[in-house]
Short mmCIF file of N, CA, C and O in Angstrom, two decimals:
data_model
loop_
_atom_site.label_atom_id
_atom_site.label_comp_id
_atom_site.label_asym_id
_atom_site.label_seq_id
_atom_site.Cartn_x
_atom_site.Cartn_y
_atom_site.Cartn_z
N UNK W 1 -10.57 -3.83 -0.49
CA UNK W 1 -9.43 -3.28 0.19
C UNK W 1 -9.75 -1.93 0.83
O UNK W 1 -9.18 -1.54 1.85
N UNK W 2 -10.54 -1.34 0.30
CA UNK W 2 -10.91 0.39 0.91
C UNK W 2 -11.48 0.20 2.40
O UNK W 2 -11.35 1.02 3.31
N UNK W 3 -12.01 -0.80 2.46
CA UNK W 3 -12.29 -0.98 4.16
C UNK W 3 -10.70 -0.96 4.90
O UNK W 3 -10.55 -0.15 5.82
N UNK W 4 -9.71 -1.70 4.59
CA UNK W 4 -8.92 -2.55 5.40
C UNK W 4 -7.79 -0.94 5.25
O UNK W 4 -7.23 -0.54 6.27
N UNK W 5 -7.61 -0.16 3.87
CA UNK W 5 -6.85 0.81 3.70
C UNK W 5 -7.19 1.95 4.61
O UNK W 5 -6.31 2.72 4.98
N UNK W 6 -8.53 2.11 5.02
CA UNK W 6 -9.21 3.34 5.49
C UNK W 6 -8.63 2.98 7.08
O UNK W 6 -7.83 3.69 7.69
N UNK W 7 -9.02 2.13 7.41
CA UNK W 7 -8.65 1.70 8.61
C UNK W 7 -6.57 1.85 9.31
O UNK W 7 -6.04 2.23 10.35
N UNK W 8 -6.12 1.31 8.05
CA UNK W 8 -5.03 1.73 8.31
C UNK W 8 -4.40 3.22 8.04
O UNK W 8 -3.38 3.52 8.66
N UNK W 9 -4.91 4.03 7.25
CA UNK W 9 -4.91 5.28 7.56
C UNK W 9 -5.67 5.96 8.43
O UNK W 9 -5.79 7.14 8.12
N UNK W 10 -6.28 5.60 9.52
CA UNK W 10 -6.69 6.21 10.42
C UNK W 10 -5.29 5.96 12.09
O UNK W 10 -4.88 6.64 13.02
N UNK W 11 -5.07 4.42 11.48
CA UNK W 11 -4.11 3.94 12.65
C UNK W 11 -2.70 3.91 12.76
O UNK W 11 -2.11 3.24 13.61
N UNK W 12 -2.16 4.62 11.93
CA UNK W 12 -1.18 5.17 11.33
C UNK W 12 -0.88 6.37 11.00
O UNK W 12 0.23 6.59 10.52
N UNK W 13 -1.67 7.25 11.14
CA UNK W 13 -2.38 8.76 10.42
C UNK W 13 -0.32 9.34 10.89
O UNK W 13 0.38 8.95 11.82
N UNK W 14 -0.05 10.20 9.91
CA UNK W 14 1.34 10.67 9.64
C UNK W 14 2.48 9.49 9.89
O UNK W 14 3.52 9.93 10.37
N UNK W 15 2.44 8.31 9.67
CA UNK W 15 3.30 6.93 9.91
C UNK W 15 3.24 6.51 8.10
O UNK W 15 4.16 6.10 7.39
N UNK W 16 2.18 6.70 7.82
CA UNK W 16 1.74 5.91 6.68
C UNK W 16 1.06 6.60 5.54
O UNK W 16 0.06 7.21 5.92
N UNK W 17 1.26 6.67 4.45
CA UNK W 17 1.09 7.00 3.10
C UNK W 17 0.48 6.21 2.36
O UNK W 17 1.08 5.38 1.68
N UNK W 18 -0.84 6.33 2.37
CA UNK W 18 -1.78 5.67 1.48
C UNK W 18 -2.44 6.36 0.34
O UNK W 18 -3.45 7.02 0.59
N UNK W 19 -1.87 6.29 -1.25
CA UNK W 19 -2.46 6.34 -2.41
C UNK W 19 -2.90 5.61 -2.92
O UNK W 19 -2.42 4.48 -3.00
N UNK W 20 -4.37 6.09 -3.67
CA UNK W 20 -5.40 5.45 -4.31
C UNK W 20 -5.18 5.71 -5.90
O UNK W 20 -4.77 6.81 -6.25
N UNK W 21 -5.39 4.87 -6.69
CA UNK W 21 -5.38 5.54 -7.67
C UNK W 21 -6.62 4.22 -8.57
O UNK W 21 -6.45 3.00 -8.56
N UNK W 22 -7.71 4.92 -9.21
CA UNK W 22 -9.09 4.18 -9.50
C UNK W 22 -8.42 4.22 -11.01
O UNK W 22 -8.04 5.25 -11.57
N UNK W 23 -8.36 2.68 -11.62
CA UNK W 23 -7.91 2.37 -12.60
C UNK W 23 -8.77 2.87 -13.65
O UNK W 23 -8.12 3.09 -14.67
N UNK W 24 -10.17 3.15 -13.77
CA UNK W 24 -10.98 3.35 -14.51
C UNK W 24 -11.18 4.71 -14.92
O UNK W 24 -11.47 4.98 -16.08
N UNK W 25 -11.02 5.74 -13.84
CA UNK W 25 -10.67 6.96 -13.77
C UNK W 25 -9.28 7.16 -14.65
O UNK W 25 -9.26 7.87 -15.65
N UNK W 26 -8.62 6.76 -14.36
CA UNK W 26 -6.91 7.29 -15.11
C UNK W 26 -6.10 6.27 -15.34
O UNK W 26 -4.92 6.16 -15.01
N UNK W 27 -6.83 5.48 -15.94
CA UNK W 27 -6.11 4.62 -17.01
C UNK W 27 -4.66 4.90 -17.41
O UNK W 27 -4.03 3.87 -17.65
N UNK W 28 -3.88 6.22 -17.56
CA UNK W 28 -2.37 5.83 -17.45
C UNK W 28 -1.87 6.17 -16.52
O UNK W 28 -0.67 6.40 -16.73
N UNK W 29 -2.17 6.34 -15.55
CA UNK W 29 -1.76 6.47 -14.58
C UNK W 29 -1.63 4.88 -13.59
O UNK W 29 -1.20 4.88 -12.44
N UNK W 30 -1.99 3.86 -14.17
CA UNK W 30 -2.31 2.66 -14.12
C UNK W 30 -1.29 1.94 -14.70
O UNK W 30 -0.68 1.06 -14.10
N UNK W 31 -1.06 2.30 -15.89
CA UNK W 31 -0.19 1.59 -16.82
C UNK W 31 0.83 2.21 -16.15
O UNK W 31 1.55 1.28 -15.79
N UNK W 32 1.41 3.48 -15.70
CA UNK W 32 2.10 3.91 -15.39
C UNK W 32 3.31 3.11 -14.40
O UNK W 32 4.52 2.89 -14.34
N UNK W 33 1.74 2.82 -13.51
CA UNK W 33 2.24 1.80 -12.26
C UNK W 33 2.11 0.67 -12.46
O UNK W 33 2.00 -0.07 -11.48
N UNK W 34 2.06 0.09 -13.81
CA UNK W 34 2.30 -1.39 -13.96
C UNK W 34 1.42 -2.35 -13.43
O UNK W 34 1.79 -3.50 -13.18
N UNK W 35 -0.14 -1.81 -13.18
CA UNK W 35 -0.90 -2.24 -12.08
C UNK W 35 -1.83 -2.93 -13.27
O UNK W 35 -2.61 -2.08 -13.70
N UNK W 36 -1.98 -4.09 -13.88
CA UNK W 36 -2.70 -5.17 -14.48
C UNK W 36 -3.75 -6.09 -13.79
O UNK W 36 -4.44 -6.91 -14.40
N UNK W 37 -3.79 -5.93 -12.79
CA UNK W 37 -5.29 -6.99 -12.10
C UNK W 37 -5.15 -5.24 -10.42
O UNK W 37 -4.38 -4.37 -10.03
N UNK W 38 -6.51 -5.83 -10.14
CA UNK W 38 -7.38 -5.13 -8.63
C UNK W 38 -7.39 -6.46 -7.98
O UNK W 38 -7.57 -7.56 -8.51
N UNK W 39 -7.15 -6.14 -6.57
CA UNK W 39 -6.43 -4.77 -6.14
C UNK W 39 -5.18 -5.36 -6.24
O UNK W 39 -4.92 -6.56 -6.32
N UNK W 40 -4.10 -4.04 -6.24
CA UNK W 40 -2.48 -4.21 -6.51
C UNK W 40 -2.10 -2.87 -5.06
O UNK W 40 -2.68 -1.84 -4.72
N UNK W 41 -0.86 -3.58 -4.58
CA UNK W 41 -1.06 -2.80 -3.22
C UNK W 41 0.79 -3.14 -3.86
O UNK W 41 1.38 -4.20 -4.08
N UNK W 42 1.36 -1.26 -4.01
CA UNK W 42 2.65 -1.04 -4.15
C UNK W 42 3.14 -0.21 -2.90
O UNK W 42 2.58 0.79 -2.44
N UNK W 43 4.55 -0.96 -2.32
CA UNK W 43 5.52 -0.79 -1.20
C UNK W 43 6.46 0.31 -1.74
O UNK W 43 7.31 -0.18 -2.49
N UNK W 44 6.58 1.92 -1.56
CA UNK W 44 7.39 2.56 -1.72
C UNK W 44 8.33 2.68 -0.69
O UNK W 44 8.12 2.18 0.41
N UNK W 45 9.42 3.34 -0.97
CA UNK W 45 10.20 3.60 0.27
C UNK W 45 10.42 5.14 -0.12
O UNK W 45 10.14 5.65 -1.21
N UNK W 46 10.97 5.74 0.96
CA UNK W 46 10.45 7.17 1.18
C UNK W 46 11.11 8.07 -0.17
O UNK W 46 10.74 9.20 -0.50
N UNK W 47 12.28 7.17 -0.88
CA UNK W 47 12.86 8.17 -1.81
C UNK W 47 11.58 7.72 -3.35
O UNK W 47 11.52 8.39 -4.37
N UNK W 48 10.96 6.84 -3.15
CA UNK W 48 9.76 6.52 -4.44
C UNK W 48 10.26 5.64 -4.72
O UNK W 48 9.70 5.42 -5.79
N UNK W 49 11.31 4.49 -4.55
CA UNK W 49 11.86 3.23 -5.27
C UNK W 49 10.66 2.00 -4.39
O UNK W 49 10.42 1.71 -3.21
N UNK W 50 10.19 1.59 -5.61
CA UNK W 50 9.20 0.45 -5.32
C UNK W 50 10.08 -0.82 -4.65
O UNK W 50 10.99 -1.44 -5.20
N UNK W 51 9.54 -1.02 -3.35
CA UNK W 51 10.18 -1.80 -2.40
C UNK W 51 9.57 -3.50 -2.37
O UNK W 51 10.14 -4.49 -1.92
N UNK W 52 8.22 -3.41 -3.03
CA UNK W 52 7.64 -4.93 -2.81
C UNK W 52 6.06 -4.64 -3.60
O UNK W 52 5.55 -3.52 -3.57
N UNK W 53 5.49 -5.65 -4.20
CA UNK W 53 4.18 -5.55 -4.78
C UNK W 53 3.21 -6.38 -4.55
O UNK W 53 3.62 -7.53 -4.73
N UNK W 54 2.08 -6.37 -4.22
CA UNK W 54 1.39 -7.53 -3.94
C UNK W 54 -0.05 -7.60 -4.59
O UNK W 54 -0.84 -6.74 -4.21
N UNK W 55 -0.45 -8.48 -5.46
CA UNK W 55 -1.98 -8.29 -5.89
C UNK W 55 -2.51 -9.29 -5.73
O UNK W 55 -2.05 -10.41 -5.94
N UNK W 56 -4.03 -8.86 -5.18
CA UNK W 56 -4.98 -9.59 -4.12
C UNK W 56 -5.30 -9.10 -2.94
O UNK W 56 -4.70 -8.09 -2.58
N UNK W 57 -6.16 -9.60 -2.19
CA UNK W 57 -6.45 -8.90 -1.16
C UNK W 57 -5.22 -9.25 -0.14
O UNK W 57 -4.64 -10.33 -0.06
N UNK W 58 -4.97 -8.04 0.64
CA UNK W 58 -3.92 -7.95 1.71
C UNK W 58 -4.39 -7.45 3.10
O UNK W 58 -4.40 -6.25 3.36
N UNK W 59 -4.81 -8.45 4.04
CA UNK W 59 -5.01 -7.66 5.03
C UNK W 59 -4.22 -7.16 5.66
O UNK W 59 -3.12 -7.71 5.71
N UNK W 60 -4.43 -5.97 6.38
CA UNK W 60 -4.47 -4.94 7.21
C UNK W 60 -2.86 -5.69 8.41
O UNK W 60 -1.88 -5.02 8.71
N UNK W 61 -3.00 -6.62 8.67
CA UNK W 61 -2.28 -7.27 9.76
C UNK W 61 -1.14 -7.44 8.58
O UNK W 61 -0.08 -6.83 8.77
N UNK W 62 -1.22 -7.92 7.84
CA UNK W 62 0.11 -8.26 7.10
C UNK W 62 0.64 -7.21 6.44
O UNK W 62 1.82 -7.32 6.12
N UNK W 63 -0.08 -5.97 6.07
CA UNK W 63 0.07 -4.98 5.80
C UNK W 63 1.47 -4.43 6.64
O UNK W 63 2.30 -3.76 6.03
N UNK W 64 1.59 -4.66 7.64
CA UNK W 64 2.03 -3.86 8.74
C UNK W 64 3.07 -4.83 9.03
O UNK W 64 4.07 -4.40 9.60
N UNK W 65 3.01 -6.31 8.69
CA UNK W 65 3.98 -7.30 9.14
C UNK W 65 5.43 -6.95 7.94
O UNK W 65 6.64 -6.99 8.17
N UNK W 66 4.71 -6.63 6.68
CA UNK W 66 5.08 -6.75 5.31
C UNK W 66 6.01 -5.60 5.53
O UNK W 66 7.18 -5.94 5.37
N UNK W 67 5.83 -4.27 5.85
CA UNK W 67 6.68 -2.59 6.62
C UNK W 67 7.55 -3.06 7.30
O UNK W 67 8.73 -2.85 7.00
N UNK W 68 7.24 -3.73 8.26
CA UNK W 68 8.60 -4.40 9.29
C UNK W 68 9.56 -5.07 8.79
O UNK W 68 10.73 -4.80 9.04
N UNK W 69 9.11 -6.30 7.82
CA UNK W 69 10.27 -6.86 7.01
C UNK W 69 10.68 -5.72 6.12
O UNK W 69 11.69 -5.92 5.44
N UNK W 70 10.32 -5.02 6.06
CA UNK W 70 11.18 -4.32 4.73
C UNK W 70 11.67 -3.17 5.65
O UNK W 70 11.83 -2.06 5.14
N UNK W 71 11.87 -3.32 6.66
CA UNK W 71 12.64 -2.38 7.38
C UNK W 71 11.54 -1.29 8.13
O UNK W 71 12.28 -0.32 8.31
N UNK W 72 10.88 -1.09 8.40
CA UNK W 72 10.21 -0.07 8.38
C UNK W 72 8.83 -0.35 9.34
O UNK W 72 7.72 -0.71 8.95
N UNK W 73 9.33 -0.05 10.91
CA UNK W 73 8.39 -0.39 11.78
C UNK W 73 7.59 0.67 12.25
O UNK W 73 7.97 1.77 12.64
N UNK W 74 6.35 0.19 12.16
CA UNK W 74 5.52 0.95 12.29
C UNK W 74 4.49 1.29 13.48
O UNK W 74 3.70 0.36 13.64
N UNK W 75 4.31 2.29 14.31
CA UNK W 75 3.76 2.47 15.59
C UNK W 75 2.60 3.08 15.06
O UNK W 75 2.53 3.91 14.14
N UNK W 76 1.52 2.48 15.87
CA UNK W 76 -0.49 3.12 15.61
C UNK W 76 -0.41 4.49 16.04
O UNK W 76 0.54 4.77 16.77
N UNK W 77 -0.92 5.07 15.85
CA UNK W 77 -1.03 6.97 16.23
C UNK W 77 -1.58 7.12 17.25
O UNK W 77 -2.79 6.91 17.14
N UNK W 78 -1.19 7.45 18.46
CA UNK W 78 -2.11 7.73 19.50
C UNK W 78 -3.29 8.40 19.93
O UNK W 78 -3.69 8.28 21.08
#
């Protein structure tokens, strides 16, 4: 996923909020987020209420399809 995430924080840069958090590194911070299998890709909405969850790989295109259904359209950074 760090390919497909990097990419969308470059094409999005101030649109989009991308946190990492390395399960192995901070283990409760993991549990925290309920995150049990890699990769786990969590949908916040701007007040922090988890909007949608998905684990497995997610590309980049659905990434962005997935924002729109949940309200939230998103324009590339010029």
């Amino acid at each position: 996923m760090g390919p497909v995430l990097d990419e969308l924080e470059k094409m999005y840069a101030g649109k989009l909020i991308i946190e990492r958090v390395d399960v192995k590194a901070d283990p409760g911070k993991a549990r925290e987020m309920k995150v049990y299998a890699i990769p786990t890709q969590i949908f916040f909405a701007p007040d922090g209420t988890e909007l949608f969850r998905h684990v497995g790989f997610y590309p980049g295109e659905d990434i962005i399809v997935k924002w729109a259904e949940l309200g939230y359209k998103l324009e590339a950074a010029k």
